[in-house]
Short mmCIF file of C-alpha atoms and ligand atoms in Angstrom, two decimals:
data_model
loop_
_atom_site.label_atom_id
_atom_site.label_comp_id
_atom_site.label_asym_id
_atom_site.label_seq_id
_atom_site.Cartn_x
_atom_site.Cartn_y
_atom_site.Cartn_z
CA UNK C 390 12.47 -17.97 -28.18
CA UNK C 391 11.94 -19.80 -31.94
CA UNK C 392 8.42 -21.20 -32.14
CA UNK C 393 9.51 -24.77 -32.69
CA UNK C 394 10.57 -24.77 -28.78
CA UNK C 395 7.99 -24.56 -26.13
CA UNK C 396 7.99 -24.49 -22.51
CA UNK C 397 5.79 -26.90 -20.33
CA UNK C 398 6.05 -26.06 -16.37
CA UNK C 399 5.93 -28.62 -13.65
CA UNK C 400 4.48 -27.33 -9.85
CA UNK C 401 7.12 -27.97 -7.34
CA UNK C 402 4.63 -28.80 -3.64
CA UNK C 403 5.45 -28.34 -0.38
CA UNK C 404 5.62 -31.56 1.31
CA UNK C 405 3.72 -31.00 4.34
CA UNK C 406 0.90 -28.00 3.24
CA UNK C 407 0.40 -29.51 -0.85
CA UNK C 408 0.74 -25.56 -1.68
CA UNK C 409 3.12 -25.00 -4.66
CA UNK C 410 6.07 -22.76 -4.26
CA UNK C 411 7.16 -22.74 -7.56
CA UNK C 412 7.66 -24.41 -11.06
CA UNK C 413 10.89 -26.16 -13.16
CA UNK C 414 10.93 -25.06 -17.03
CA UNK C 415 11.29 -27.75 -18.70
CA UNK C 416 12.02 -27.13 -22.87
CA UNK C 417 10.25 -29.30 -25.64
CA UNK C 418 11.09 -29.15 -29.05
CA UNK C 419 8.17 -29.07 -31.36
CA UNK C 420 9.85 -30.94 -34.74
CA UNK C 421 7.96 -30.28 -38.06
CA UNK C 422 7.67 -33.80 -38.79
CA UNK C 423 8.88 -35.95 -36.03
CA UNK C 424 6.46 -34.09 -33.27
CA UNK C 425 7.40 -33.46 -29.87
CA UNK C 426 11.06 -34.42 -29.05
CA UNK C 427 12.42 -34.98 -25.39
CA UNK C 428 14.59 -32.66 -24.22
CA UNK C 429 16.88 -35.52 -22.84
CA UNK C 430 17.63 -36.38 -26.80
CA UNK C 431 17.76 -33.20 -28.04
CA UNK C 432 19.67 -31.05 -25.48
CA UNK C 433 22.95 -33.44 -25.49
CA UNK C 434 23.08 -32.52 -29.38
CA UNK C 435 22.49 -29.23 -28.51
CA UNK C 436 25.44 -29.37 -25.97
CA UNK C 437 27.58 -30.66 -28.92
CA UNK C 438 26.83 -28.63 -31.74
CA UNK C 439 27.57 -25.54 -29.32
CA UNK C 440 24.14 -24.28 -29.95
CA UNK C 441 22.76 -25.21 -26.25
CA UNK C 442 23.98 -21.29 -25.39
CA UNK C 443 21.64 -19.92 -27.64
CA UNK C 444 18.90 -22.33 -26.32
CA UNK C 445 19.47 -21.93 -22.90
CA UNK C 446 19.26 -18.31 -22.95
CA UNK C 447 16.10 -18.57 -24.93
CA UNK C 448 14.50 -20.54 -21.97
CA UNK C 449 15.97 -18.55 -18.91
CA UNK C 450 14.38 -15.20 -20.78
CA UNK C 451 11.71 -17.11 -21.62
CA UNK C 452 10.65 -18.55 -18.07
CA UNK C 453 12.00 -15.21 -16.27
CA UNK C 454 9.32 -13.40 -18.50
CA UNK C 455 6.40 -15.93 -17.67
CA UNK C 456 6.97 -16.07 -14.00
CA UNK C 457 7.01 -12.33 -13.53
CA UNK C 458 3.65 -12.14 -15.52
CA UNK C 459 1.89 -14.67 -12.99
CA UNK C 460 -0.56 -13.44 -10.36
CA UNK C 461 0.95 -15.61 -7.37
CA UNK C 462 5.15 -14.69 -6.44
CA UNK C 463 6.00 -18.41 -7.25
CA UNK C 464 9.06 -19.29 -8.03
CA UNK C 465 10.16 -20.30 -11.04
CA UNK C 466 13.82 -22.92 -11.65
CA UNK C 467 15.92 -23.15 -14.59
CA UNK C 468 18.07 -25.71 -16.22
CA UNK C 469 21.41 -24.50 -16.80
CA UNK C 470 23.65 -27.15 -18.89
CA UNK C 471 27.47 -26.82 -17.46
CA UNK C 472 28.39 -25.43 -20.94
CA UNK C 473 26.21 -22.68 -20.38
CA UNK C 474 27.67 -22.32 -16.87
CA UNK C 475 31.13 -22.47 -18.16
CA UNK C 476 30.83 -19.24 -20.12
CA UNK C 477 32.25 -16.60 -18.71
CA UNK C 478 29.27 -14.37 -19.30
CA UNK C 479 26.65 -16.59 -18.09
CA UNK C 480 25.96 -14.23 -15.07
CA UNK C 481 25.69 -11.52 -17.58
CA UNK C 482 22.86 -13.34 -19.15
CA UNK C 483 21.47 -13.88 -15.85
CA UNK C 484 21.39 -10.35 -15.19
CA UNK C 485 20.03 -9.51 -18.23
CA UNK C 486 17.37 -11.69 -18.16
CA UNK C 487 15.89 -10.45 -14.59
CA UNK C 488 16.46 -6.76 -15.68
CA UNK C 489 14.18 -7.49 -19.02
CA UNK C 490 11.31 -9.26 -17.16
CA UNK C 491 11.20 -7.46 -14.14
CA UNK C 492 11.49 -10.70 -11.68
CA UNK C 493 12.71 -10.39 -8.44
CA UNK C 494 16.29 -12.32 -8.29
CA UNK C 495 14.80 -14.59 -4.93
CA UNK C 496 12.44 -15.97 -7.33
CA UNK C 497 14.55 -17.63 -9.94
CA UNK C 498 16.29 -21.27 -9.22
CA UNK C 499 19.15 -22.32 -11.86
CA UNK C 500 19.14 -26.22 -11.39
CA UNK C 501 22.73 -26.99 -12.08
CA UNK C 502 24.34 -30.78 -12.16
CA UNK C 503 27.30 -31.99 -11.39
CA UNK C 504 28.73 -31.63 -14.80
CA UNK C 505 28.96 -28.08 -13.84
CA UNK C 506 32.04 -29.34 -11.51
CA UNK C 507 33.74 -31.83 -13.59
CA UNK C 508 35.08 -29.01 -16.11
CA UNK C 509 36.94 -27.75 -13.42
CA UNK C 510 38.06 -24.05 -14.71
CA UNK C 511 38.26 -21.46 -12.72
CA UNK C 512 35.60 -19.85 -14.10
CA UNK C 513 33.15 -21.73 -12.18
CA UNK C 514 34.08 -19.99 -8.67
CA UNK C 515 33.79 -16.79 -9.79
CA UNK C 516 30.26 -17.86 -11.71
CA UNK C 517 28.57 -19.45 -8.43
CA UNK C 518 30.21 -15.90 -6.90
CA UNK C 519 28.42 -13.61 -9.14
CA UNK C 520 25.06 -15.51 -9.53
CA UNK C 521 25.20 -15.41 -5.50
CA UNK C 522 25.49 -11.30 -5.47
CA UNK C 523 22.63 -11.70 -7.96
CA UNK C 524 20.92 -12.78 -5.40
CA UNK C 525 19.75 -16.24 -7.77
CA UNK C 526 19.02 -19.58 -5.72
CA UNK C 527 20.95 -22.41 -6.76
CA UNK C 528 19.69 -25.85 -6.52
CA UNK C 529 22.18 -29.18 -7.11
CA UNK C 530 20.44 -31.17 -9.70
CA UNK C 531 20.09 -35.01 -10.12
CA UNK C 532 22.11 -35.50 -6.76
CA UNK C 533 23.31 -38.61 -5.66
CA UNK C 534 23.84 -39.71 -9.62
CA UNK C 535 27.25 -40.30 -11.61
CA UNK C 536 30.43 -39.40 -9.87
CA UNK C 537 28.25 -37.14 -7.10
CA UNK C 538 30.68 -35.91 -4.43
CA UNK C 539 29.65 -34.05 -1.17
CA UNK C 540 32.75 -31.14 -2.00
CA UNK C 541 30.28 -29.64 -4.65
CA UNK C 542 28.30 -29.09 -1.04
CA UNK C 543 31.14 -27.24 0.70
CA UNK C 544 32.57 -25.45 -2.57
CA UNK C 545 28.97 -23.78 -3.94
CA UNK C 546 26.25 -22.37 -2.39
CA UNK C 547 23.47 -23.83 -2.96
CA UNK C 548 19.86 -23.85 -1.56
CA UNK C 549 18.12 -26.24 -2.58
CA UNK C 550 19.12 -30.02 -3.36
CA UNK C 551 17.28 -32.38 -5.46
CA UNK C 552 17.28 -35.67 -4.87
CA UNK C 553 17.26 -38.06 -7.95
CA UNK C 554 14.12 -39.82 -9.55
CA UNK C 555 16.69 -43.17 -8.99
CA UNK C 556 16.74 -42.91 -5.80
CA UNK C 557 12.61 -42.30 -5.08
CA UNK C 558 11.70 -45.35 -7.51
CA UNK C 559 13.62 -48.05 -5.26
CA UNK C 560 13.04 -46.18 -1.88
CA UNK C 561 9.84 -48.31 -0.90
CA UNK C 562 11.51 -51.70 -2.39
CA UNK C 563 12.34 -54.14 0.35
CA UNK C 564 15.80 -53.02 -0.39
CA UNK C 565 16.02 -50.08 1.99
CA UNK C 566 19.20 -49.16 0.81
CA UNK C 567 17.78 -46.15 -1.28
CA UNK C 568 15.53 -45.56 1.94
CA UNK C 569 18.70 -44.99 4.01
CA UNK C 570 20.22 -42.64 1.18
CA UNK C 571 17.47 -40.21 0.82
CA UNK C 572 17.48 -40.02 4.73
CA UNK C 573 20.69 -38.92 4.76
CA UNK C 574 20.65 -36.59 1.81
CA UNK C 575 17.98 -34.47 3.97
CA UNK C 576 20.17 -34.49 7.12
CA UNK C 577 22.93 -33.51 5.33
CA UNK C 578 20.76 -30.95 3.44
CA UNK C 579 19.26 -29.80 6.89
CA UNK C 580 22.59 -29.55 8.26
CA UNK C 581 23.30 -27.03 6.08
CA UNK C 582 20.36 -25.06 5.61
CA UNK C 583 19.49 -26.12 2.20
CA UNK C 584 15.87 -27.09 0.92
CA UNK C 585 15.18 -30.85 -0.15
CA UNK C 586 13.03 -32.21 -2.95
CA UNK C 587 12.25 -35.49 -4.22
CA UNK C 588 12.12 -35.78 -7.94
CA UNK C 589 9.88 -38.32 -9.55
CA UNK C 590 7.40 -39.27 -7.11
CA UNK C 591 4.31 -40.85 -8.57
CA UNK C 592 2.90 -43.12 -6.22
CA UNK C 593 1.11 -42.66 -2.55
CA UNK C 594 3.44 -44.60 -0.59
CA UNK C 595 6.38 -42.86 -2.69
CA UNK C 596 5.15 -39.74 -1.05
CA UNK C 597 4.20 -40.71 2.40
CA UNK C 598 8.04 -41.98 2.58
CA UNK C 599 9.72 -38.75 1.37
CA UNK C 600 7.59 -37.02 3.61
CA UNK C 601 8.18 -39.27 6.82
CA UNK C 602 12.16 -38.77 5.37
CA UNK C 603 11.73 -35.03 6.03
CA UNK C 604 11.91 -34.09 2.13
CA UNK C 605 10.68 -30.27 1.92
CA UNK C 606 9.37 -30.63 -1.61
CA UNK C 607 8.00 -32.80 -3.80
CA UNK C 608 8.03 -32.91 -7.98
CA UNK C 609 6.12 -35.74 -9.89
CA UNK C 610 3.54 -36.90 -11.38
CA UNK C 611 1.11 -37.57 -8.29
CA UNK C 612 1.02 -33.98 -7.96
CA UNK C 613 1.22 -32.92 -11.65
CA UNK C 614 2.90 -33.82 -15.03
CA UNK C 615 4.56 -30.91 -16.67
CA UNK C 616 1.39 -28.40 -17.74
CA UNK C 617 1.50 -26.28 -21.10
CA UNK C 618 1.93 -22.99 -20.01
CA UNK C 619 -1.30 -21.50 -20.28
CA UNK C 620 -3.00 -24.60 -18.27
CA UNK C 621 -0.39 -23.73 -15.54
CA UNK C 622 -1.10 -19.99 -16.01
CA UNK C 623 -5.03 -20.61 -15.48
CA UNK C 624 -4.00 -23.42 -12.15
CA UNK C 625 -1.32 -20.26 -10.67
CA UNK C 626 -4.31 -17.96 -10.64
CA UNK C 627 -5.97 -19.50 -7.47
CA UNK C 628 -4.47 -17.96 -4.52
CA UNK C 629 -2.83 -20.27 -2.39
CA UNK C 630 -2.45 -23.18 -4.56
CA UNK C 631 -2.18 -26.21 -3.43
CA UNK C 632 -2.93 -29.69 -5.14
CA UNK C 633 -4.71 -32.68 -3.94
CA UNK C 634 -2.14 -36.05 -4.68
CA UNK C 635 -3.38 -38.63 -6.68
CA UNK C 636 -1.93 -41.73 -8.47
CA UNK C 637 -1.52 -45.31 -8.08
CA UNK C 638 -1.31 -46.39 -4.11
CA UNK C 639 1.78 -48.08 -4.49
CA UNK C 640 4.91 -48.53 -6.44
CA UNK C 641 4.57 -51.36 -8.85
CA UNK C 642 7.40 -53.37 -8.61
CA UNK C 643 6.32 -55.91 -11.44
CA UNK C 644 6.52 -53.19 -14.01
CA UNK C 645 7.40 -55.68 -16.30
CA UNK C 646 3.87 -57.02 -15.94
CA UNK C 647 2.46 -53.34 -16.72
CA UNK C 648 0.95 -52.73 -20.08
CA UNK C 649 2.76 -50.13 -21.47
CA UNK C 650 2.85 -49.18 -24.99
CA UNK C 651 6.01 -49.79 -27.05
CA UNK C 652 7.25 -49.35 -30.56
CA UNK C 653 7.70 -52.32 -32.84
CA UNK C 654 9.75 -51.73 -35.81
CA UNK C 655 9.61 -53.91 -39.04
CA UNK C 656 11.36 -52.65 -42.37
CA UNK C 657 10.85 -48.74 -42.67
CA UNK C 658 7.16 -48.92 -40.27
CA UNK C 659 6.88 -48.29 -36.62
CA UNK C 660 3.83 -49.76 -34.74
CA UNK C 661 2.78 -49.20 -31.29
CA UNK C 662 2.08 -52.33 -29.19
CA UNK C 663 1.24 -53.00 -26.05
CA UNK C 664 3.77 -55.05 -24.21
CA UNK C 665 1.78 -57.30 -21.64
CA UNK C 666 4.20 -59.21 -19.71
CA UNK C 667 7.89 -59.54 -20.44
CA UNK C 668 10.88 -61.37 -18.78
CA UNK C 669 14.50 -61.81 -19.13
CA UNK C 670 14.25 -63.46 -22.64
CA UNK C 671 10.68 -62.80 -24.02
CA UNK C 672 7.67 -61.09 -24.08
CA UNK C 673 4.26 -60.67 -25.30
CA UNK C 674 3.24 -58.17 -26.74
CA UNK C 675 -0.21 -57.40 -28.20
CA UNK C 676 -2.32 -55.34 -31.43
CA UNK C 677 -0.79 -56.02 -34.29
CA UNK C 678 -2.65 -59.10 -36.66
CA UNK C 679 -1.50 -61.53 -38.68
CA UNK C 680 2.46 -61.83 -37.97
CA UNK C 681 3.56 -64.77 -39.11
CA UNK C 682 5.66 -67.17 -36.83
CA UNK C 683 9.81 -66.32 -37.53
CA UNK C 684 9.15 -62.68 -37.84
CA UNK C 685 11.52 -60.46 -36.55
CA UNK C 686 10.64 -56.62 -35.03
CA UNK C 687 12.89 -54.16 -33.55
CA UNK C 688 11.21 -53.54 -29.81
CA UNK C 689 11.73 -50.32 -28.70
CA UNK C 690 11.25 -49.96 -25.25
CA UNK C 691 12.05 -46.17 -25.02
CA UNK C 692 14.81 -44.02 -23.73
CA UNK C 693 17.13 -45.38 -26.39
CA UNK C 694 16.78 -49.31 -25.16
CA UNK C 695 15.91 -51.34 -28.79
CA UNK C 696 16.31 -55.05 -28.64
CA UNK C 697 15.66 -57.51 -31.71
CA UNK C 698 12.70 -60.16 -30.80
CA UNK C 699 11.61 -63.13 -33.39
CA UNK C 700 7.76 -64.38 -32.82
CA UNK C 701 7.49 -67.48 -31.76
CA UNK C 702 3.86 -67.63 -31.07
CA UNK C 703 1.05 -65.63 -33.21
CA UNK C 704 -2.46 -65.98 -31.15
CA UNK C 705 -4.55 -63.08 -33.07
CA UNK C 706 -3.55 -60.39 -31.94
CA UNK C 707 -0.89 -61.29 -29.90
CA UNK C 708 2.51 -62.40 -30.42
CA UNK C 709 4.81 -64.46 -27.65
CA UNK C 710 8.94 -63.12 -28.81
CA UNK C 711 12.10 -64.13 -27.67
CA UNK C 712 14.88 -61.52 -27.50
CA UNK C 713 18.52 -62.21 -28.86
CA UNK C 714 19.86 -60.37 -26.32
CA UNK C 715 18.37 -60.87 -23.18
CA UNK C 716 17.71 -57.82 -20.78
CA UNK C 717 19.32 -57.77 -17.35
CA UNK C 718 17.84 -56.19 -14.55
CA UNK C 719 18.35 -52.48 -14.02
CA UNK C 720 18.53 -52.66 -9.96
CA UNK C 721 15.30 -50.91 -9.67
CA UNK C 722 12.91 -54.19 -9.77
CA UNK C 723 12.66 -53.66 -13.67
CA UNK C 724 14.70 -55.05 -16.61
CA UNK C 725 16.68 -52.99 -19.46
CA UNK C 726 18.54 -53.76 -22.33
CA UNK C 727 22.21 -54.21 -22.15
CA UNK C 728 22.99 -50.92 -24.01
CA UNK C 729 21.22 -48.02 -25.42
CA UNK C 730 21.45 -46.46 -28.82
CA UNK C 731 22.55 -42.82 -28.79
CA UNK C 732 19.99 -39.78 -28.89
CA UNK C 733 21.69 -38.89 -32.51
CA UNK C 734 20.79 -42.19 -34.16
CA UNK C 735 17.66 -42.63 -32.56
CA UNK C 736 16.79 -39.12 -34.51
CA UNK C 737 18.44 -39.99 -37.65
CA UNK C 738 16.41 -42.79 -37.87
CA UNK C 739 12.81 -40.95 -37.37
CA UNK C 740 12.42 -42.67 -34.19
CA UNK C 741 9.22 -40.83 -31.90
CA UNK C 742 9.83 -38.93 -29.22
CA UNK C 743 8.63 -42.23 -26.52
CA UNK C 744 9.46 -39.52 -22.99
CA UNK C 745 7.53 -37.11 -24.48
CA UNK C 746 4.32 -37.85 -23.24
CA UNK C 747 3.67 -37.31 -19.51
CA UNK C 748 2.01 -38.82 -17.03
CA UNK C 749 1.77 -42.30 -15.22
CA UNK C 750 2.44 -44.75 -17.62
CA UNK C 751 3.84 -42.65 -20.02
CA UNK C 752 3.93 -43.98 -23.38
CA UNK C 753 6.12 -43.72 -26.79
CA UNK C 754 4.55 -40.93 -29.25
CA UNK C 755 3.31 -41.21 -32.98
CA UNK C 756 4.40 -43.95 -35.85
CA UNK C 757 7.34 -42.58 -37.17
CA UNK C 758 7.87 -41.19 -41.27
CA UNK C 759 5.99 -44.40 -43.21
CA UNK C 760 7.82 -44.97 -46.68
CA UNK C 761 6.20 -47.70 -47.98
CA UNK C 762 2.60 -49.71 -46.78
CA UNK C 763 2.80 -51.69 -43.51
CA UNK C 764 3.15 -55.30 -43.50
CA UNK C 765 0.81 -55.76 -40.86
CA UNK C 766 -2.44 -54.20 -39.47
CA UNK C 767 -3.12 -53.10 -35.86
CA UNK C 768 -5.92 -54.82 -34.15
CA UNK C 769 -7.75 -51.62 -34.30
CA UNK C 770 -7.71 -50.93 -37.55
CA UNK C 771 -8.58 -54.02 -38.33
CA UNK C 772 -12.04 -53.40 -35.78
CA UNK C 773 -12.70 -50.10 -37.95
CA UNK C 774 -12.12 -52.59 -41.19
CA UNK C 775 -15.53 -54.76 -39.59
CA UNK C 776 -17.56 -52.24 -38.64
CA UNK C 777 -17.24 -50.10 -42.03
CA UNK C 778 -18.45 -54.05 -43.03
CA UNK C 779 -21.17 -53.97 -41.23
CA UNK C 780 -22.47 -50.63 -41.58
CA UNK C 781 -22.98 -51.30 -45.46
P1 C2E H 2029 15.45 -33.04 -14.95
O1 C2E H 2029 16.06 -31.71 -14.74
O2 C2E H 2029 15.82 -34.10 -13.98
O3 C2E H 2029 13.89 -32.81 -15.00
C1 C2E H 2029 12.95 -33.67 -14.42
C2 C2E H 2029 12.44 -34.67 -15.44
O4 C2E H 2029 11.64 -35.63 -14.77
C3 C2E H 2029 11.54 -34.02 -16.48
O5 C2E H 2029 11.76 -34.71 -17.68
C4 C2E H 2029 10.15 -34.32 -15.94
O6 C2E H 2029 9.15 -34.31 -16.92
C5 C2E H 2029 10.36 -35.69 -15.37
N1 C2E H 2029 9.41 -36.02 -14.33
C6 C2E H 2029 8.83 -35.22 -13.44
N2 C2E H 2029 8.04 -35.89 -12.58
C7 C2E H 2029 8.10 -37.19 -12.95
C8 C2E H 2029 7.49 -38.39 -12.45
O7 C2E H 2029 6.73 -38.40 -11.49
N3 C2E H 2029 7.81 -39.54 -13.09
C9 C2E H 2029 8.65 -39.57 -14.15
N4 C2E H 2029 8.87 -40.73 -14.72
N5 C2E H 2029 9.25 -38.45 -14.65
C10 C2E H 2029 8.97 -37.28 -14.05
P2 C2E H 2029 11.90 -33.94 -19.07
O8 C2E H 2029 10.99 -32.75 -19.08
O9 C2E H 2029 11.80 -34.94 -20.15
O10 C2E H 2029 13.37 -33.39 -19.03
C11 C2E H 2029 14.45 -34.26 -19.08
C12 C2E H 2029 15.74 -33.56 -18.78
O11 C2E H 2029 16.09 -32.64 -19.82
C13 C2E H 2029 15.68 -32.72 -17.51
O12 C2E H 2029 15.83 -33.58 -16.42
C14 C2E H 2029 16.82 -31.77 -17.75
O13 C2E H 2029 18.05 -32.38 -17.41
C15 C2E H 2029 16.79 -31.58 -19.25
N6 C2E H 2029 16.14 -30.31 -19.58
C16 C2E H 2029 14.84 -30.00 -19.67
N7 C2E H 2029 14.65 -28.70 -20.00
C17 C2E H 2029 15.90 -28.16 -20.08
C18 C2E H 2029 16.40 -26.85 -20.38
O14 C2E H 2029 15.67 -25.87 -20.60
N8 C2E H 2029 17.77 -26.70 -20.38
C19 C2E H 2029 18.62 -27.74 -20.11
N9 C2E H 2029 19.94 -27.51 -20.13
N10 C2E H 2029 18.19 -28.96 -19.84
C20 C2E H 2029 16.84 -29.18 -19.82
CA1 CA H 2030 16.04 -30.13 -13.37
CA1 CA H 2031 16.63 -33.75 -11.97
#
């Protein structure tokens, strides 16, 4: 696989013992000048340009090559984009990939989504038929999301299912409605012999639900954050590994409350902030200096949600805005913008990669390209600015 892609692996824990069975691949794309880049931007362009084929491939080789090289027999699972699936001689590749690196078929997982049935052709049937002779597991990715429908259950056989980060975030909300869908994903899963796990899960009470739910496996941060491959290498050496949970006690349902860094844009600069508090039409946000009343920023708040904000308060550091949209609630306890900007523009326009960084309260990467000298200072630089003062 090219050197600008690298792939970070994420434990996947039994539920009841902590001991991992096995990790998801999950690709990064190391840009030249823009840094790390989310695969969730960069793989739809892949998808479109017809190039995801050649990536895909790259990752399935890749990951059946580590995971045969590891000391414990852990599994390792694979994205598979339905384009990828579509072709014909995707079980081909498959083959070819165990055959190279040696790996035992029973240890390799495609995750596939339901995109994989909305194209319909009849290749598909034949595909699951093949990968199944392989001997391959198959888990049913992101389930539950989009137009989800139980046939995919009775048409394909799969082992595993995976039940959506959407679905774990809201589950210990007063609204038990995503309580009572996860407990019926596992009976359906149970009824038919397939695994469970819970994507996602980053808080104690998070787990102790999709435990007490009957959820085989868990994935998330309160176990671990995707690892760099050697870092997961050194962790897989320990026999028996199993990982002690840790995180935040509970789900924090005034996220909007969190500090959480954000990007503000002004002319051609990106700054990171920290956004303190935030409601429907406003919010504060805090470490940039001298921002005059009237002044308008681009907030982006990650995963393609960008709202324009005017200050109407400039306390040092910290500036009160009001939105000219304002955000709606996004059913989870949290607010989001109205719409989101596509993954293409976002790049075209040097934007970070904000989803590349992992781990509870993940936050936006590096300024993007600067062009010309920022308007305004950060409140740090501006404490480096007074103690250079001092020193002399
Ligand atoms: P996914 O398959 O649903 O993968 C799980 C995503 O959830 C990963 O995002 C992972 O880092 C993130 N995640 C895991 N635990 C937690 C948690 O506790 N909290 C939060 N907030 N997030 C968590 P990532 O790595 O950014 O990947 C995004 C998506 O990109 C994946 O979603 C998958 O659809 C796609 N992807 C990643 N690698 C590949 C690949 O090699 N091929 C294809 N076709 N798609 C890939
Ligand atoms: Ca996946
Ligand atoms: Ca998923």
């Amino acid at each position: 696989m090219s050197g600008d892609f690298e792939i970070l692996y994420q434990p996947l824990v039994s539920s009841t013992s902590n001991q991992v069975s096995g990790a998801e691949a999950l690709i990064r794309w190391n840009h030249p000048e823009q840094g790390r880049i989310s695969p969730a931007l960069f793989i739809p362009i892949a998808e479109e340009c017809n190039l995801i084929g050649r990536v895909g491939e790259g990752v399935l080789r890749q990951a059946c090559a580590d995971a045969a090289a590891w000391t414990a027999p852990l599994r390792v699972a694979v994205n598979v984009s339905p384009t990828q699936f579509d072709d014909p001689g995707f079980p081909l590749v498959v083959t070819q990939a165990l055959s190279a690196s040696g790996l035992a078929p029973r240890r390799l997982e495609l995750e596939i989504t339901k995109g994989v049935f909305l194209a319909e052709s009849s290749a598909t049937d034949e595909t699951f038929k093949a990968l199944k002779k392989l001997g391959v597991r198959l888990a049913l990715d992101d389930f539950g999301t989009g137009y989800s429908s139980l046939a995919y259950l009775k048409t394909a056989p799969f082992d595993k299912i995976k039940i959506d980060r959407s679905f774990v975030r809201g589950a210990t909300a007063d609204d038990v409605r995503n309580r009572a869908i996860i407990c019926a994903i596992v009976s359906l899963a149970n009824a038919l012999e397939m695994e469970t796990t819970a994507e996602g899960v980053e808080t104690f009470d998070q787990l102790d639900l999709v435990r007490e739910l009957g959820v085989s496996h868990v994935q998330g941060y309160i176990y671990y954050a995707p690892l760099e491959k050697a870092e997961f290498v050194t962790q897989a050496e320990q026999a028996d590994w199993g990982i002690e949970p840790s995180g935040y006690a509970r789900q924090r349902y005034e996220r909007i409350k969190m500090y959480r860094k954000i990007g503000a844009i002004r002319e051609d600069h990106y700054y990171t902030v920290m956004l303190r508090n935030m409601s429907q039409t406003g919010a504060l946000i805090e470490g940039l200096i001298d921002v005059s009343v009237g002044t308008q920023f681009v907030l982006d708040f990650g995963e393609g949600q960008l709202e324009v904000a005017t200050v109407r308060r400039s306390p040092g550091a910290v500036q009160g805005v009001k939105f000219e949209n304002s955000l709606v609630r996004d059913g989870d306890g949290g607010l989001c913008t109205r719409s989101r900007i596509s993954p293409f523009l976002l790049i075209a326009a040097g934007l970070p990669d904000y989803s590349a960084s992992t781990g509870p309260g993940a936050v936006i990467g590096e300024r993007g390209s600067k062009v010309s000298l920022p308007t305004f200072l950060s409140a740090t630089d501006r404490r480096a600015i007074i103690r250079m003062g001092e020193e002399r």
